PDB file of C-alpha atoms in Angstrom:
ATOM      1  CA  GLY A   1      82.925 130.927 101.810  1.00 63.00           C
ATOM      2  CA  LEU A   2      83.899 134.055 103.683  1.00 62.00           C
ATOM      3  CA  SER A   3      82.910 136.235 100.725  1.00 62.00           C
ATOM      4  CA  THR A   4      79.292 135.144 101.129  1.00 71.00           C
ATOM      5  CA  VAL A   5      79.249 135.952 104.842  1.00 69.00           C
ATOM      6  CA  LEU A   6      81.193 139.226 104.748  1.00 68.00           C
ATOM      7  CA  GLY A   7      80.096 140.415 101.302  1.00 77.00           C
ATOM      8  CA  THR A   8      81.777 143.294  99.531  1.00 81.00           C
ATOM      9  CA  GLU A   9      83.465 144.487 102.739  1.00 89.00           C
ATOM     10  CA  LYS A  10      85.381 141.212 103.142  1.00 89.00           C
ATOM     11  CA  ASN A  11      88.844 142.644 102.426  1.00 90.00           C
ATOM     12  CA  THR A  12      88.424 145.621 104.744  1.00 92.00           C
ATOM     13  CA  LEU A  13      86.927 143.504 107.523  1.00 94.00           C
ATOM     14  CA  LEU A  14      89.692 140.888 107.311  1.00 94.00           C
ATOM     15  CA  TYR A  15      92.344 143.633 107.401  1.00 97.00           C
ATOM     16  CA  PHE A  16      90.858 145.178 110.547  1.00 96.00           C
ATOM     17  CA  MET A  17      90.363 141.748 112.118  1.00 96.00           C
ATOM     18  CA  GLY A  18      94.093 141.177 111.593  1.00 97.00           C
ATOM     19  CA  LYS A  19      94.901 144.505 113.269  1.00 98.00           C
ATOM     20  CA  GLU A  20      92.623 143.652 116.202  1.00 97.00           C
ATOM     21  CA  LEU A  21      94.167 140.185 116.511  1.00 96.00           C
ATOM     22  CA  ALA A  22      97.659 141.721 116.688  1.00 97.00           C
ATOM     23  CA  ARG A  23      96.617 143.869 119.667  1.00 96.00           C
ATOM     24  CA  ASN A  24      95.832 140.708 121.635  1.00 96.00           C
ATOM     25  CA  PHE A  25      99.368 139.326 121.511  1.00 94.00           C
ATOM     26  CA  LYS A  26     102.566 140.587 123.069  1.00 93.00           C
ATOM     27  CA  ILE A  27     104.937 140.923 120.149  1.00 96.00           C
ATOM     28  CA  ASN A  28     108.082 142.753 121.250  1.00 97.00           C
ATOM     29  CA  ASN A  29     110.261 142.557 118.150  1.00 97.00           C
ATOM     30  CA  MET A  30     110.585 141.317 114.585  1.00 96.00           C
ATOM     31  CA  GLU A  31     111.666 137.837 115.757  1.00 97.00           C
ATOM     32  CA  ASP A  32     108.405 137.523 117.727  1.00 97.00           C
ATOM     33  CA  LEU A  33     106.432 138.482 114.611  1.00 98.00           C
ATOM     34  CA  ILE A  34     108.236 135.869 112.496  1.00 97.00           C
ATOM     35  CA  TYR A  35     107.795 133.238 115.228  1.00 96.00           C
ATOM     36  CA  PHE A  36     104.089 134.077 115.537  1.00 96.00           C
ATOM     37  CA  PHE A  37     103.517 133.479 111.802  1.00 97.00           C
ATOM     38  CA  TYR A  38     105.421 130.196 112.044  1.00 94.00           C
ATOM     39  CA  THR A  39     103.488 129.054 115.139  1.00 94.00           C
ATOM     40  CA  LEU A  40     100.074 129.774 113.586  1.00 92.00           C
ATOM     41  CA  ARG A  41     101.184 128.017 110.388  1.00 92.00           C
ATOM     42  CA  TRP A  42     100.652 131.242 108.454  1.00 94.00           C
ATOM     43  CA  GLY A  43     104.023 130.608 106.802  1.00 95.00           C
ATOM     44  CA  LYS A  44     107.684 131.558 106.940  1.00 96.00           C
ATOM     45  CA  LEU A  45     107.778 135.352 107.127  1.00 98.00           C
ATOM     46  CA  GLU A  46     111.019 137.004 106.113  1.00 98.00           C
ATOM     47  CA  LEU A  47     111.990 140.680 106.191  1.00 98.00           C
ATOM     48  CA  VAL A  48     113.750 141.189 102.852  1.00 98.00           C
ATOM     49  CA  LYS A  49     114.015 144.976 102.567  1.00 98.00           C
ATOM     50  CA  GLU A  50     114.137 147.765 105.117  1.00 97.00           C
ATOM     51  CA  LYS A  51     113.926 151.338 103.826  1.00 97.00           C
ATOM     52  CA  LYS A  52     113.122 154.648 105.507  1.00 95.00           C
ATOM     53  CA  LYS A  53     109.587 154.763 104.066  1.00 97.00           C
ATOM     54  CA  TYR A  54     108.711 151.066 103.810  1.00 98.00           C
ATOM     55  CA  LEU A  55     109.476 147.452 104.731  1.00 98.00           C
ATOM     56  CA  THR A  56     109.117 144.445 102.450  1.00 98.00           C
ATOM     57  CA  PHE A  57     108.369 140.943 103.720  1.00 98.00           C
ATOM     58  CA  TYR A  58     108.077 137.651 101.876  1.00 98.00           C
ATOM     59  CA  LEU A  59     105.828 134.882 103.108  1.00 98.00           C
ATOM     60  CA  MET A  60     106.353 131.325 101.850  1.00 96.00           C
ATOM     61  CA  SER A  61     105.601 127.801 103.066  1.00 93.00           C
ATOM     62  CA  ASP A  62     104.002 124.510 102.156  1.00 91.00           C
ATOM     63  CA  ASP A  63     100.851 125.820 103.863  1.00 86.00           C
ATOM     64  CA  ILE A  64     100.818 128.798 101.473  1.00 89.00           C
ATOM     65  CA  VAL A  65     101.182 126.429  98.505  1.00 90.00           C
ATOM     66  CA  GLU A  66      98.218 124.400  99.810  1.00 90.00           C
ATOM     67  CA  ARG A  67      96.100 127.534 100.310  1.00 87.00           C
ATOM     68  CA  MET A  68      96.841 128.770  96.795  1.00 87.00           C
ATOM     69  CA  ASN A  69      96.149 125.373  95.239  1.00 89.00           C
ATOM     70  CA  ALA A  70      92.933 124.855  97.223  1.00 87.00           C
ATOM     71  CA  SER A  71      91.145 128.066  96.311  1.00 72.00           C
ATOM     72  CA  LEU A  72      90.849 130.595  93.517  1.00 71.00           C
ATOM     73  CA  ASP A  73      89.704 133.168  96.066  1.00 75.00           C
ATOM     74  CA  VAL A  74      92.819 133.134  98.232  1.00 82.00           C
ATOM     75  CA  ASP A  75      93.806 136.324 100.005  1.00 89.00           C
ATOM     76  CA  PHE A  76      96.087 137.464 102.784  1.00 95.00           C
ATOM     77  CA  ARG A  77      94.250 140.529 104.116  1.00 96.00           C
ATOM     78  CA  LEU A  78      94.100 139.199 107.691  1.00 96.00           C
ATOM     79  CA  GLU A  79      97.878 138.723 107.676  1.00 98.00           C
ATOM     80  CA  ALA A  80      98.405 142.176 106.113  1.00 98.00           C
ATOM     81  CA  GLY A  81      96.354 143.811 108.868  1.00 98.00           C
ATOM     82  CA  PHE A  82      98.237 141.835 111.499  1.00 98.00           C
ATOM     83  CA  ILE A  83     101.620 142.931 110.116  1.00 98.00           C
ATOM     84  CA  ALA A  84     100.501 146.575 109.826  1.00 98.00           C
ATOM     85  CA  GLU A  85      99.411 146.694 113.460  1.00 98.00           C
ATOM     86  CA  VAL A  86     102.521 144.929 114.781  1.00 98.00           C
ATOM     87  CA  ILE A  87     104.862 147.271 112.867  1.00 98.00           C
ATOM     88  CA  THR A  88     102.859 150.291 114.082  1.00 98.00           C
ATOM     89  CA  LEU A  89     103.179 149.077 117.680  1.00 97.00           C
ATOM     90  CA  LEU A  90     106.887 148.204 117.340  1.00 97.00           C
ATOM     91  CA  THR A  91     107.931 151.454 115.627  1.00 97.00           C
ATOM     92  CA  ASP A  92     105.367 153.964 116.944  1.00 97.00           C
ATOM     93  CA  ARG A  93     104.826 154.919 113.304  1.00 97.00           C
ATOM     94  CA  PRO A  94     101.407 154.590 111.654  1.00 97.00           C
ATOM     95  CA  CYS A  95     101.524 152.386 108.575  1.00 98.00           C
ATOM     96  CA  GLU A  96      99.476 150.416 106.091  1.00 98.00           C
ATOM     97  CA  CYS A  97     100.315 147.048 104.619  1.00 98.00           C
ATOM     98  CA  THR A  98      99.511 145.814 101.128  1.00 98.00           C
ATOM     99  CA  GLU A  99     100.031 142.319  99.799  1.00 97.00           C
ATOM    100  CA  LYS A 100     100.798 140.899  96.391  1.00 96.00           C
ATOM    101  CA  VAL A 101     100.387 137.188  95.680  1.00 93.00           C
ATOM    102  CA  ASN A 102     102.891 135.602  93.303  1.00 93.00           C
ATOM    103  CA  GLU A 103     101.125 132.384  92.292  1.00 88.00           C
ATOM    104  CA  ARG A 104     104.037 131.180  90.175  1.00 91.00           C
ATOM    105  CA  LEU A 105     106.485 131.317  93.106  1.00 93.00           C
ATOM    106  CA  PHE A 106     103.824 130.531  95.746  1.00 92.00           C
ATOM    107  CA  ARG A 107     104.978 133.615  97.602  1.00 96.00           C
ATOM    108  CA  VAL A 108     103.186 136.563  99.143  1.00 97.00           C
ATOM    109  CA  GLU A 109     104.916 139.935  99.254  1.00 98.00           C
ATOM    110  CA  PHE A 110     103.814 142.298 102.011  1.00 98.00           C
ATOM    111  CA  LYS A 111     104.798 145.934 101.720  1.00 98.00           C
ATOM    112  CA  VAL A 112     104.479 148.067 104.850  1.00 98.00           C
ATOM    113  CA  HIS A 113     104.296 151.772 104.005  1.00 98.00           C
ATOM    114  CA  TYR A 114     104.905 154.279 106.783  1.00 98.00           C
ATOM    115  CA  LEU A 115     102.314 157.049 106.751  1.00 97.00           C
ATOM    116  CA  ASP A 116     104.375 159.705 108.563  1.00 91.00           C
TER     117      ASP A 116
END
């Protein structure tokens, strides 16, 4: 798998690949971001909480269920990097994005933390 190719740096590399990928698309607003995830079959992305210091998104779909069932080594670092870059570009605020996989609910929670 990817772990073999990318080694111990896999998570960092995937995150930065996601950020780089985001720079190649014109995403003008939150609706574009949600539509992009849907179009790529990354899942149904939903903004569930908007605070001054952070945003919380949920990602769910049949595709997510399949990914979680297919592999023990499932991660969403590419998506986290993508979200971080899009939110940075949309808000002009530097941020980082972390993800937490809820295997029971087949849901991924992304938390975007503003760094300013």
